Amino acid sequence: MDYKFKWSIHNRSLDFIFILALLCVFAFGSLMAVILGANVYKGIKENMDSNFEFRTPLSYIGTKVRQSDVIDSIRIVEKEGVDALVLEQPEGGEICQTWIYEYQGSLYEVYIEKGTPFLLEEGLAIIPSYGLEFDLKGNLLDIKTKDHNGKTRGLSLSFRTSQGGGSQ
């Protein structure tokens, strides 16, 4: 009888250790799943932020350019050492200009009557910007933007109307 009692206690100890080990394996597996999930989420969020930083300014500028696609209405002007995209459009008998540029880490826009003096800081800050470049060659406008990691993406726009000449 005494032998069975010892065997029963020993069996229960092994059962307890087995259950405890199984619980530890489950807890470790759950912890690893949470850590991996957090890393995947971090990567997805990083990609989404980067895509936002690329697509938003490119889409915004592309839309503005398409709206102003008339003969000789688009040019690049340097002001205070900053390249700005200048879009001209007639409004109420006057020529108005939309200036789009990067200044102090933001994409800025200012809408003025042609010839009106202004300072770069007087524009409206639209979104954060980490780098913006314009290049206008004939009928093609290249826009390059950077994200917070320094990666560069661009957009090339071909005008429906000819810049510096007649309609195509």
Tab-separated table of N, CA and C in Angstrom:
chain	number	residue	atom	x	y	z
A	1	MET	N	0.822	-1.189	0.000
A	1	MET	CA	0.000	0.000	0.000
A	1	MET	C	0.868	1.255	0.000
A	2	ASP	N	1.886	1.223	0.766
A	2	ASP	CA	2.802	2.338	0.847
A	2	ASP	C	3.465	2.596	-0.504
A	3	TYR	N	3.748	1.540	-1.252
A	3	TYR	CA	4.376	1.624	-2.560
A	3	TYR	C	3.452	2.328	-3.554
A	4	LYS	N	2.166	1.999	-3.533
A	4	LYS	CA	1.201	2.628	-4.429
A	4	LYS	C	1.059	4.122	-4.118
A	5	PHE	N	1.132	4.472	-2.862
A	5	PHE	CA	1.004	5.859	-2.468
A	5	PHE	C	2.177	6.677	-3.012
A	6	LYS	N	3.407	6.135	-2.921
A	6	LYS	CA	4.591	6.818	-3.451
A	6	LYS	C	4.483	6.963	-4.964
A	7	TRP	N	4.030	5.889	-5.620
A	7	TRP	CA	3.878	5.915	-7.076
A	7	TRP	C	2.843	6.964	-7.487
A	8	SER	N	1.784	7.112	-6.744
A	8	SER	CA	0.730	8.069	-7.033
A	8	SER	C	1.252	9.504	-6.885
A	9	ILE	N	2.037	9.761	-5.848
A	9	ILE	CA	2.610	11.096	-5.644
A	9	ILE	C	3.606	11.400	-6.753
A	10	HIS	N	4.423	10.426	-7.106
A	10	HIS	CA	5.409	10.590	-8.166
A	10	HIS	C	4.709	10.855	-9.508
A	11	ASN	N	3.629	10.136	-9.773
A	11	ASN	CA	2.847	10.307	-11.002
A	11	ASN	C	2.247	11.707	-11.067
A	12	ARG	N	1.732	12.163	-9.944
A	12	ARG	CA	1.129	13.491	-9.911
A	12	ARG	C	2.195	14.567	-10.120
A	13	SER	N	3.367	14.372	-9.582
A	13	SER	CA	4.461	15.326	-9.775
A	13	SER	C	4.844	15.399	-11.247
A	14	LEU	N	4.941	14.245	-11.899
A	14	LEU	CA	5.258	14.224	-13.327
A	14	LEU	C	4.147	14.878	-14.140
A	15	ASP	N	2.905	14.617	-13.783
A	15	ASP	CA	1.779	15.246	-14.473
A	15	ASP	C	1.840	16.768	-14.320
A	16	PHE	N	2.132	17.214	-13.102
A	16	PHE	CA	2.219	18.646	-12.840
A	16	PHE	C	3.354	19.282	-13.645
A	17	ILE	N	4.509	18.652	-13.662
A	17	ILE	CA	5.664	19.160	-14.415
A	17	ILE	C	5.354	19.187	-15.910
A	18	PHE	N	4.700	18.148	-16.416
A	18	PHE	CA	4.331	18.090	-17.824
A	18	PHE	C	3.364	19.221	-18.181
A	19	ILE	N	2.366	19.442	-17.342
A	19	ILE	CA	1.387	20.510	-17.580
A	19	ILE	C	2.069	21.875	-17.511
A	20	LEU	N	2.963	22.049	-16.542
A	20	LEU	CA	3.699	23.304	-16.414
A	20	LEU	C	4.583	23.544	-17.638
A	21	ALA	N	5.261	22.495	-18.106
A	21	ALA	CA	6.100	22.617	-19.303
A	21	ALA	C	5.249	22.957	-20.525
A	22	LEU	N	4.099	22.322	-20.642
A	22	LEU	CA	3.193	22.598	-21.754
A	22	LEU	C	2.699	24.049	-21.704
A	23	LEU	N	2.397	24.535	-20.513
A	23	LEU	CA	1.972	25.920	-20.337
A	23	LEU	C	3.094	26.883	-20.735
A	24	CYS	N	4.329	26.562	-20.351
A	24	CYS	CA	5.473	27.407	-20.715
A	24	CYS	C	5.674	27.440	-22.232
A	25	VAL	N	5.539	26.305	-22.897
A	25	VAL	CA	5.671	26.251	-24.356
A	25	VAL	C	4.577	27.100	-25.004
A	26	PHE	N	3.358	26.993	-24.503
A	26	PHE	CA	2.250	27.789	-25.032
A	26	PHE	C	2.513	29.285	-24.821
A	27	ALA	N	2.967	29.665	-23.624
A	27	ALA	CA	3.245	31.072	-23.327
A	27	ALA	C	4.369	31.597	-24.220
A	28	PHE	N	5.411	30.805	-24.419
A	28	PHE	CA	6.525	31.204	-25.282
A	28	PHE	C	6.047	31.372	-26.730
A	29	GLY	N	5.247	30.438	-27.199
A	29	GLY	CA	4.702	30.527	-28.561
A	29	GLY	C	3.829	31.759	-28.740
A	30	SER	N	3.010	32.041	-27.742
A	30	SER	CA	2.154	33.231	-27.802
A	30	SER	C	2.989	34.505	-27.819
A	31	LEU	N	4.022	34.546	-26.989
A	31	LEU	CA	4.906	35.705	-26.942
A	31	LEU	C	5.602	35.912	-28.287
A	32	MET	N	6.077	34.837	-28.888
A	32	MET	CA	6.745	34.938	-30.190
A	32	MET	C	5.770	35.415	-31.266
A	33	ALA	N	4.533	34.945	-31.224
A	33	ALA	CA	3.529	35.381	-32.201
A	33	ALA	C	3.255	36.881	-32.054
A	34	VAL	N	3.183	37.364	-30.821
A	34	VAL	CA	2.951	38.790	-30.583
A	34	VAL	C	4.141	39.613	-31.069
A	35	ILE	N	5.360	39.158	-30.791
A	35	ILE	CA	6.560	39.881	-31.228
A	35	ILE	C	6.641	39.920	-32.750
A	36	LEU	N	6.411	38.786	-33.398
A	36	LEU	CA	6.439	38.752	-34.863
A	36	LEU	C	5.343	39.634	-35.450
A	37	GLY	N	4.166	39.582	-34.863
A	37	GLY	CA	3.062	40.423	-35.333
A	37	GLY	C	3.379	41.904	-35.195
A	38	ALA	N	4.028	42.277	-34.092
A	38	ALA	CA	4.399	43.681	-33.885
A	38	ALA	C	5.416	44.123	-34.930
A	39	ASN	N	6.380	43.259	-35.242
A	39	ASN	CA	7.374	43.600	-36.263
A	39	ASN	C	6.740	43.722	-37.646
A	40	VAL	N	5.811	42.836	-37.960
A	40	VAL	CA	5.109	42.916	-39.241
A	40	VAL	C	4.304	44.212	-39.304
A	41	TYR	N	3.612	44.547	-38.225
A	41	TYR	CA	2.833	45.785	-38.175
A	41	TYR	C	3.740	46.999	-38.356
A	42	LYS	N	4.898	46.985	-37.688
A	42	LYS	CA	5.835	48.093	-37.797
A	42	LYS	C	6.297	48.265	-39.250
A	43	GLY	N	6.570	47.151	-39.926
A	43	GLY	CA	6.977	47.205	-41.331
A	43	GLY	C	5.871	47.731	-42.232
A	44	ILE	N	4.651	47.281	-41.996
A	44	ILE	CA	3.510	47.748	-42.793
A	44	ILE	C	3.290	49.245	-42.576
A	45	LYS	N	3.366	49.685	-41.319
A	45	LYS	CA	3.175	51.108	-41.023
A	45	LYS	C	4.273	51.944	-41.670
A	46	GLU	N	5.499	51.473	-41.638
A	46	GLU	CA	6.615	52.180	-42.272
A	46	GLU	C	6.372	52.330	-43.775
A	47	ASN	N	5.925	51.257	-44.426
A	47	ASN	CA	5.636	51.310	-45.865
A	47	ASN	C	4.478	52.258	-46.168
A	48	MET	N	3.450	52.229	-45.327
A	48	MET	CA	2.304	53.122	-45.540
A	48	MET	C	2.712	54.590	-45.375
A	49	ASP	N	3.523	54.880	-44.359
A	49	ASP	CA	3.997	56.250	-44.155
A	49	ASP	C	4.830	56.714	-45.343
A	50	SER	N	5.711	55.836	-45.804
A	50	SER	CA	6.562	56.164	-46.943
A	50	SER	C	5.724	56.413	-48.196
A	51	ASN	N	4.754	55.546	-48.454
A	51	ASN	CA	3.878	55.731	-49.618
A	51	ASN	C	3.097	57.038	-49.524
A	52	PHE	N	2.633	57.376	-48.327
A	52	PHE	CA	1.918	58.643	-48.137
A	52	PHE	C	2.832	59.822	-48.452
A	53	GLU	N	4.083	59.745	-47.976
A	53	GLU	CA	5.036	60.831	-48.192
A	53	GLU	C	5.411	60.976	-49.662
A	54	PHE	N	5.311	59.897	-50.432
A	54	PHE	CA	5.572	59.968	-51.869
A	54	PHE	C	4.337	60.395	-52.643
A	55	ARG	N	3.256	59.692	-52.427
A	55	ARG	CA	2.072	59.849	-53.274
A	55	ARG	C	1.336	61.165	-53.071
A	56	THR	N	1.255	61.630	-51.851
A	56	THR	CA	0.470	62.834	-51.585
A	56	THR	C	1.016	64.058	-52.321
A	57	PRO	N	2.304	64.394	-52.163
A	57	PRO	CA	2.775	65.578	-52.903
A	57	PRO	C	2.765	65.369	-54.418
A	58	LEU	N	3.111	64.166	-54.873
A	58	LEU	CA	3.123	63.921	-56.318
A	58	LEU	C	1.719	64.024	-56.903
A	59	SER	N	0.754	63.462	-56.219
A	59	SER	CA	-0.631	63.525	-56.681
A	59	SER	C	-1.153	64.961	-56.647
A	60	TYR	N	-0.852	65.665	-55.582
A	60	TYR	CA	-1.303	67.050	-55.434
A	60	TYR	C	-0.733	67.927	-56.548
A	61	ILE	N	0.584	67.843	-56.737
A	61	ILE	CA	1.235	68.665	-57.762
A	61	ILE	C	0.772	68.246	-59.155
A	62	GLY	N	0.646	66.943	-59.384
A	62	GLY	CA	0.166	66.455	-60.674
A	62	GLY	C	-1.212	66.996	-61.013
A	63	THR	N	-2.097	67.026	-60.032
A	63	THR	CA	-3.448	67.556	-60.244
A	63	THR	C	-3.402	69.047	-60.561
A	64	LYS	N	-2.598	69.787	-59.815
A	64	LYS	CA	-2.474	71.227	-60.059
A	64	LYS	C	-1.928	71.502	-61.463
A	65	VAL	N	-0.935	70.719	-61.887
A	65	VAL	CA	-0.349	70.900	-63.218
A	65	VAL	C	-1.384	70.598	-64.295
A	66	ARG	N	-2.128	69.524	-64.133
A	66	ARG	CA	-3.154	69.167	-65.127
A	66	ARG	C	-4.231	70.258	-65.233
A	67	GLN	N	-4.545	70.895	-64.116
A	67	GLN	CA	-5.537	71.975	-64.140
A	67	GLN	C	-5.013	73.213	-64.868
A	68	SER	N	-3.694	73.390	-64.872
A	68	SER	CA	-3.085	74.585	-65.469
A	68	SER	C	-2.410	74.290	-66.798
A	69	ASP	N	-2.752	73.199	-67.426
A	69	ASP	CA	-2.085	72.781	-68.659
A	69	ASP	C	-2.585	73.594	-69.854
A	70	VAL	N	-2.079	74.836	-69.940
A	70	VAL	CA	-2.353	75.701	-71.084
A	70	VAL	C	-1.004	76.192	-71.611
A	71	ILE	N	-0.978	76.661	-72.826
A	71	ILE	CA	0.280	77.069	-73.458
A	71	ILE	C	1.000	78.111	-72.602
A	72	ASP	N	2.275	77.862	-72.358
A	72	ASP	CA	3.171	78.769	-71.617
A	72	ASP	C	2.668	79.147	-70.225
A	73	SER	N	2.014	78.244	-69.542
A	73	SER	CA	1.479	78.571	-68.219
A	73	SER	C	2.254	77.911	-67.083
A	74	ILE	N	3.244	77.080	-67.417
A	74	ILE	CA	3.968	76.328	-66.387
A	74	ILE	C	5.459	76.610	-66.524
A	75	ARG	N	6.077	76.992	-65.411
A	75	ARG	CA	7.523	77.222	-65.428
A	75	ARG	C	8.103	77.012	-64.034
A	76	ILE	N	9.414	76.948	-63.991
A	76	ILE	CA	10.128	76.806	-62.718
A	76	ILE	C	10.904	78.097	-62.487
A	77	VAL	N	10.737	78.671	-61.302
A	77	VAL	CA	11.377	79.935	-60.952
A	77	VAL	C	12.123	79.745	-59.638
A	78	GLU	N	13.316	80.332	-59.551
A	78	GLU	CA	14.057	80.292	-58.288
A	78	GLU	C	13.734	81.561	-57.506
A	79	LYS	N	13.340	81.362	-56.255
A	79	LYS	CA	13.034	82.493	-55.368
A	79	LYS	C	13.677	82.223	-54.020
A	80	GLU	N	14.496	83.151	-53.569
A	80	GLU	CA	15.204	83.030	-52.287
A	80	GLU	C	15.984	81.717	-52.207
A	81	GLY	N	16.546	81.284	-53.328
A	81	GLY	CA	17.352	80.064	-53.359
A	81	GLY	C	16.556	78.774	-53.417
A	82	VAL	N	15.244	78.877	-53.590
A	82	VAL	CA	14.371	77.699	-53.629
A	82	VAL	C	13.704	77.633	-55.000
A	83	ASP	N	13.743	76.443	-55.619
A	83	ASP	CA	13.030	76.252	-56.883
A	83	ASP	C	11.542	76.109	-56.615
A	84	ALA	N	10.763	76.849	-57.377
A	84	ALA	CA	9.305	76.812	-57.222
A	84	ALA	C	8.667	76.528	-58.573
A	85	LEU	N	7.612	75.749	-58.539
A	85	LEU	CA	6.810	75.495	-59.728
A	85	LEU	C	5.747	76.588	-59.780
A	86	VAL	N	5.722	77.332	-60.882
A	86	VAL	CA	4.782	78.439	-61.022
A	86	VAL	C	3.768	78.077	-62.099
A	87	LEU	N	2.509	78.103	-61.714
A	87	LEU	CA	1.406	77.781	-62.618
A	87	LEU	C	0.564	79.036	-62.800
A	88	GLU	N	0.396	79.463	-64.038
A	88	GLU	CA	-0.368	80.680	-64.311
A	88	GLU	C	-1.721	80.329	-64.908
A	89	GLN	N	-2.732	81.109	-64.507
A	89	GLN	CA	-4.063	80.938	-65.075
A	89	GLN	C	-4.783	82.283	-65.040
A	90	PRO	N	-5.533	82.580	-66.110
A	90	PRO	CA	-6.290	83.836	-66.122
A	90	PRO	C	-7.510	83.732	-65.208
A	91	GLU	N	-7.764	84.823	-64.494
A	91	GLU	CA	-8.939	84.838	-63.622
A	91	GLU	C	-9.442	86.272	-63.502
A	92	GLY	N	-10.636	86.498	-63.960
A	92	GLY	CA	-11.240	87.829	-63.861
A	92	GLY	C	-10.466	88.901	-64.601
A	93	GLY	N	-9.893	88.582	-65.740
A	93	GLY	CA	-9.142	89.559	-66.518
A	93	GLY	C	-7.709	89.750	-66.051
A	94	GLU	N	-7.314	89.121	-64.989
A	94	GLU	CA	-5.946	89.201	-64.465
A	94	GLU	C	-5.270	87.840	-64.613
A	95	ILE	N	-3.947	87.850	-64.591
A	95	ILE	CA	-3.191	86.594	-64.579
A	95	ILE	C	-2.828	86.302	-63.128
A	96	CYS	N	-3.244	85.157	-62.638
A	96	CYS	CA	-2.929	84.733	-61.270
A	96	CYS	C	-1.920	83.595	-61.324
A	97	GLN	N	-1.134	83.490	-60.278
A	97	GLN	CA	-0.100	82.458	-60.208
A	97	GLN	C	-0.271	81.613	-58.952
A	98	THR	N	-0.042	80.327	-59.124
A	98	THR	CA	0.063	79.409	-57.993
A	98	THR	C	1.521	78.987	-57.908
A	99	TRP	N	2.156	79.282	-56.804
A	99	TRP	CA	3.548	78.895	-56.580
A	99	TRP	C	3.546	77.685	-55.649
A	100	ILE	N	4.225	76.626	-56.063
A	100	ILE	CA	4.354	75.414	-55.246
A	100	ILE	C	5.844	75.180	-55.021
A	101	TYR	N	6.230	75.028	-53.756
A	101	TYR	CA	7.652	74.895	-53.429
A	101	TYR	C	7.804	74.209	-52.073
A	102	GLU	N	9.028	73.760	-51.818
A	102	GLU	CA	9.346	73.194	-50.506
A	102	GLU	C	10.112	74.246	-49.720
A	103	TYR	N	9.686	74.452	-48.486
A	103	TYR	CA	10.323	75.450	-47.644
A	103	TYR	C	10.250	74.988	-46.193
A	104	GLN	N	11.383	74.972	-45.525
A	104	GLN	CA	11.490	74.610	-44.111
A	104	GLN	C	10.762	73.305	-43.782
A	105	GLY	N	10.973	72.286	-44.600
A	105	GLY	CA	10.437	70.958	-44.314
A	105	GLY	C	8.968	70.751	-44.618
A	106	SER	N	8.365	71.661	-45.378
A	106	SER	CA	6.955	71.510	-45.750
A	106	SER	C	6.760	71.876	-47.215
A	107	LEU	N	5.723	71.305	-47.795
A	107	LEU	CA	5.299	71.683	-49.138
A	107	LEU	C	4.392	72.898	-48.984
A	108	TYR	N	4.748	73.972	-49.664
A	108	TYR	CA	4.011	75.230	-49.559
A	108	TYR	C	3.315	75.555	-50.871
A	109	GLU	N	2.247	76.345	-50.749
A	109	GLU	CA	1.559	76.877	-51.915
A	109	GLU	C	1.153	78.305	-51.603
A	110	VAL	N	1.308	79.159	-52.594
A	110	VAL	CA	0.821	80.528	-52.459
A	110	VAL	C	0.121	80.891	-53.771
A	111	TYR	N	-1.020	81.537	-53.650
A	111	TYR	CA	-1.822	81.950	-54.806
A	111	TYR	C	-1.852	83.470	-54.823
A	112	ILE	N	-1.273	84.065	-55.879
A	112	ILE	CA	-1.152	85.524	-55.946
A	112	ILE	C	-1.482	86.026	-57.349
A	113	GLU	N	-1.699	87.330	-57.439
A	113	GLU	CA	-1.808	87.973	-58.744
A	113	GLU	C	-0.389	88.130	-59.275
A	114	LYS	N	-0.194	87.902	-60.567
A	114	LYS	CA	1.138	87.963	-61.169
A	114	LYS	C	1.801	89.305	-60.862
A	115	GLY	N	3.050	89.232	-60.407
A	115	GLY	CA	3.814	90.431	-60.086
A	115	GLY	C	3.716	90.867	-58.639
A	116	THR	N	2.859	90.249	-57.857
A	116	THR	CA	2.722	90.603	-56.445
A	116	THR	C	3.914	90.048	-55.667
A	117	PRO	N	4.648	90.916	-54.951
A	117	PRO	CA	5.788	90.410	-54.174
A	117	PRO	C	5.308	89.624	-52.944
A	118	PHE	N	6.072	88.602	-52.593
A	118	PHE	CA	5.751	87.809	-51.398
A	118	PHE	C	7.019	87.137	-50.891
A	119	LEU	N	6.994	86.708	-49.658
A	119	LEU	CA	8.089	85.946	-49.059
A	119	LEU	C	7.673	84.484	-48.998
A	120	LEU	N	8.645	83.586	-49.047
A	120	LEU	CA	8.336	82.153	-49.041
A	120	LEU	C	7.538	81.736	-47.812
A	121	GLU	N	7.837	82.322	-46.664
A	121	GLU	CA	7.125	81.921	-45.443
A	121	GLU	C	5.673	82.391	-45.424
A	122	GLU	N	5.289	83.244	-46.352
A	122	GLU	CA	3.909	83.723	-46.413
A	122	GLU	C	2.966	82.721	-47.080
A	123	GLY	N	3.529	81.678	-47.668
A	123	GLY	CA	2.700	80.660	-48.309
A	123	GLY	C	1.991	79.788	-47.281
A	124	LEU	N	1.133	78.939	-47.774
A	124	LEU	CA	0.374	78.019	-46.930
A	124	LEU	C	1.096	76.673	-46.890
A	125	ALA	N	1.514	76.243	-45.697
A	125	ALA	CA	2.152	74.929	-45.545
A	125	ALA	C	1.077	73.857	-45.695
A	126	ILE	N	1.281	72.943	-46.635
A	126	ILE	CA	0.261	71.941	-46.928
A	126	ILE	C	0.533	70.639	-46.190
A	127	ILE	N	1.699	70.054	-46.429
A	127	ILE	CA	2.076	68.795	-45.776
A	127	ILE	C	3.578	68.799	-45.530
A	128	PRO	N	4.061	67.966	-44.601
A	128	PRO	CA	5.510	67.845	-44.424
A	128	PRO	C	6.164	67.324	-45.702
A	129	SER	N	7.375	67.800	-45.956
A	129	SER	CA	8.105	67.394	-47.159
A	129	SER	C	9.566	67.175	-46.793
A	130	TYR	N	10.164	66.144	-47.369
A	130	TYR	CA	11.542	65.781	-47.038
A	130	TYR	C	12.481	65.981	-48.214
A	131	GLY	N	12.021	66.609	-49.260
A	131	GLY	CA	12.825	66.868	-50.448
A	131	GLY	C	11.927	66.932	-51.666
A	132	LEU	N	12.096	67.972	-52.465
A	132	LEU	CA	11.258	68.157	-53.643
A	132	LEU	C	12.103	68.804	-54.728
A	133	GLU	N	12.072	68.214	-55.922
A	133	GLU	CA	12.824	68.751	-57.054
A	133	GLU	C	11.921	68.821	-58.276
A	134	PHE	N	12.109	69.891	-59.053
A	134	PHE	CA	11.387	70.065	-60.310
A	134	PHE	C	12.396	70.150	-61.440
A	135	ASP	N	12.030	69.605	-62.597
A	135	ASP	CA	12.850	69.725	-63.795
A	135	ASP	C	11.907	69.824	-64.989
A	136	LEU	N	11.988	70.930	-65.695
A	136	LEU	CA	11.116	71.173	-66.843
A	136	LEU	C	11.961	71.194	-68.106
A	137	LYS	N	11.698	70.250	-68.987
A	137	LYS	CA	12.408	70.171	-70.265
A	137	LYS	C	11.373	70.098	-71.372
A	138	GLY	N	11.183	71.215	-72.043
A	138	GLY	CA	10.223	71.245	-73.141
A	138	GLY	C	8.815	70.946	-72.668
A	139	ASN	N	8.314	69.818	-73.091
A	139	ASN	CA	6.936	69.426	-72.799
A	139	ASN	C	6.839	68.405	-71.661
A	140	LEU	N	7.926	68.230	-70.917
A	140	LEU	CA	7.971	67.205	-69.872
A	140	LEU	C	8.390	67.817	-68.540
A	141	LEU	N	7.577	67.602	-67.531
A	141	LEU	CA	7.884	68.058	-66.172
A	141	LEU	C	8.187	66.839	-65.318
A	142	ASP	N	9.388	66.807	-64.744
A	142	ASP	CA	9.772	65.743	-63.816
A	142	ASP	C	9.716	66.299	-62.402
A	143	ILE	N	9.028	65.572	-61.535
A	143	ILE	CA	8.910	65.951	-60.128
A	143	ILE	C	9.485	64.801	-59.315
A	144	LYS	N	10.407	65.107	-58.418
A	144	LYS	CA	10.975	64.083	-57.545
A	144	LYS	C	10.744	64.494	-56.105
A	145	THR	N	10.368	63.516	-55.298
A	145	THR	CA	10.137	63.769	-53.878
A	145	THR	C	10.823	62.684	-53.059
A	146	LYS	N	11.137	63.010	-51.816
A	146	LYS	CA	11.806	62.069	-50.916
A	146	LYS	C	10.923	61.798	-49.711
A	147	ASP	N	11.126	60.611	-49.120
A	147	ASP	CA	10.445	60.310	-47.860
A	147	ASP	C	11.409	60.549	-46.705
A	148	HIS	N	10.977	60.259	-45.489
A	148	HIS	CA	11.795	60.517	-44.300
A	148	HIS	C	13.041	59.635	-44.235
A	149	ASN	N	13.107	58.578	-45.046
A	149	ASN	CA	14.295	57.721	-45.101
A	149	ASN	C	15.266	58.144	-46.193
A	150	GLY	N	14.904	59.141	-46.983
A	150	GLY	CA	15.763	59.609	-48.061
A	150	GLY	C	15.544	58.892	-49.387
A	151	LYS	N	14.589	57.971	-49.435
A	151	LYS	CA	14.273	57.300	-50.700
A	151	LYS	C	13.596	58.304	-51.626
A	152	THR	N	13.856	58.164	-52.926
A	152	THR	CA	13.325	59.102	-53.911
A	152	THR	C	12.387	58.401	-54.878
A	153	ARG	N	11.283	59.057	-55.175
A	153	ARG	CA	10.361	58.606	-56.226
A	153	ARG	C	9.976	59.824	-57.039
A	154	GLY	N	9.546	59.570	-58.251
A	154	GLY	CA	9.235	60.695	-59.115
A	154	GLY	C	7.992	60.491	-59.949
A	155	LEU	N	7.613	61.566	-60.584
A	155	LEU	CA	6.466	61.586	-61.483
A	155	LEU	C	6.865	62.418	-62.689
A	156	SER	N	6.619	61.897	-63.875
A	156	SER	CA	6.874	62.637	-65.112
A	156	SER	C	5.540	62.959	-65.758
A	157	LEU	N	5.342	64.230	-66.040
A	157	LEU	CA	4.098	64.679	-66.660
A	157	LEU	C	4.396	65.254	-68.036
A	158	SER	N	3.712	64.754	-69.030
A	158	SER	CA	3.802	65.285	-70.381
A	158	SER	C	2.577	66.163	-70.603
A	159	PHE	N	2.813	67.399	-71.016
A	159	PHE	CA	1.718	68.344	-71.170
A	159	PHE	C	0.902	68.047	-72.418
A	160	ARG	N	-0.380	68.297	-72.330
A	160	ARG	CA	-1.258	68.168	-73.499
A	160	ARG	C	-1.037	69.333	-74.446
A	161	THR	N	-0.651	70.477	-73.898
A	161	THR	CA	-0.339	71.641	-74.724
A	161	THR	C	1.161	71.839	-74.709
A	162	SER	N	1.647	72.502	-75.706
A	162	SER	CA	3.085	72.718	-75.830
A	162	SER	C	3.491	73.937	-75.013
A	163	GLN	N	4.589	73.826	-74.312
A	163	GLN	CA	5.123	74.959	-73.566
A	163	GLN	C	6.127	75.673	-74.467
A	164	GLY	N	5.908	76.945	-74.707
A	164	GLY	CA	6.821	77.703	-75.553
A	164	GLY	C	6.505	77.570	-77.032
A	165	GLY	N	5.309	77.178	-77.380
A	165	GLY	CA	4.954	77.034	-78.790
A	165	GLY	C	3.464	76.850	-78.941
A	166	GLY	N	3.075	76.361	-80.092
A	166	GLY	CA	1.662	76.149	-80.375
A	166	GLY	C	1.159	74.855	-79.788
A	167	SER	N	-0.096	74.596	-80.008
A	167	SER	CA	-0.721	73.369	-79.518
A	167	SER	C	-0.233	72.175	-80.311
A	168	GLN	N	-0.098	71.032	-79.654
A	168	GLN	CA	0.383	69.827	-80.336
A	168	GLN	C	-0.734	69.093	-80.996
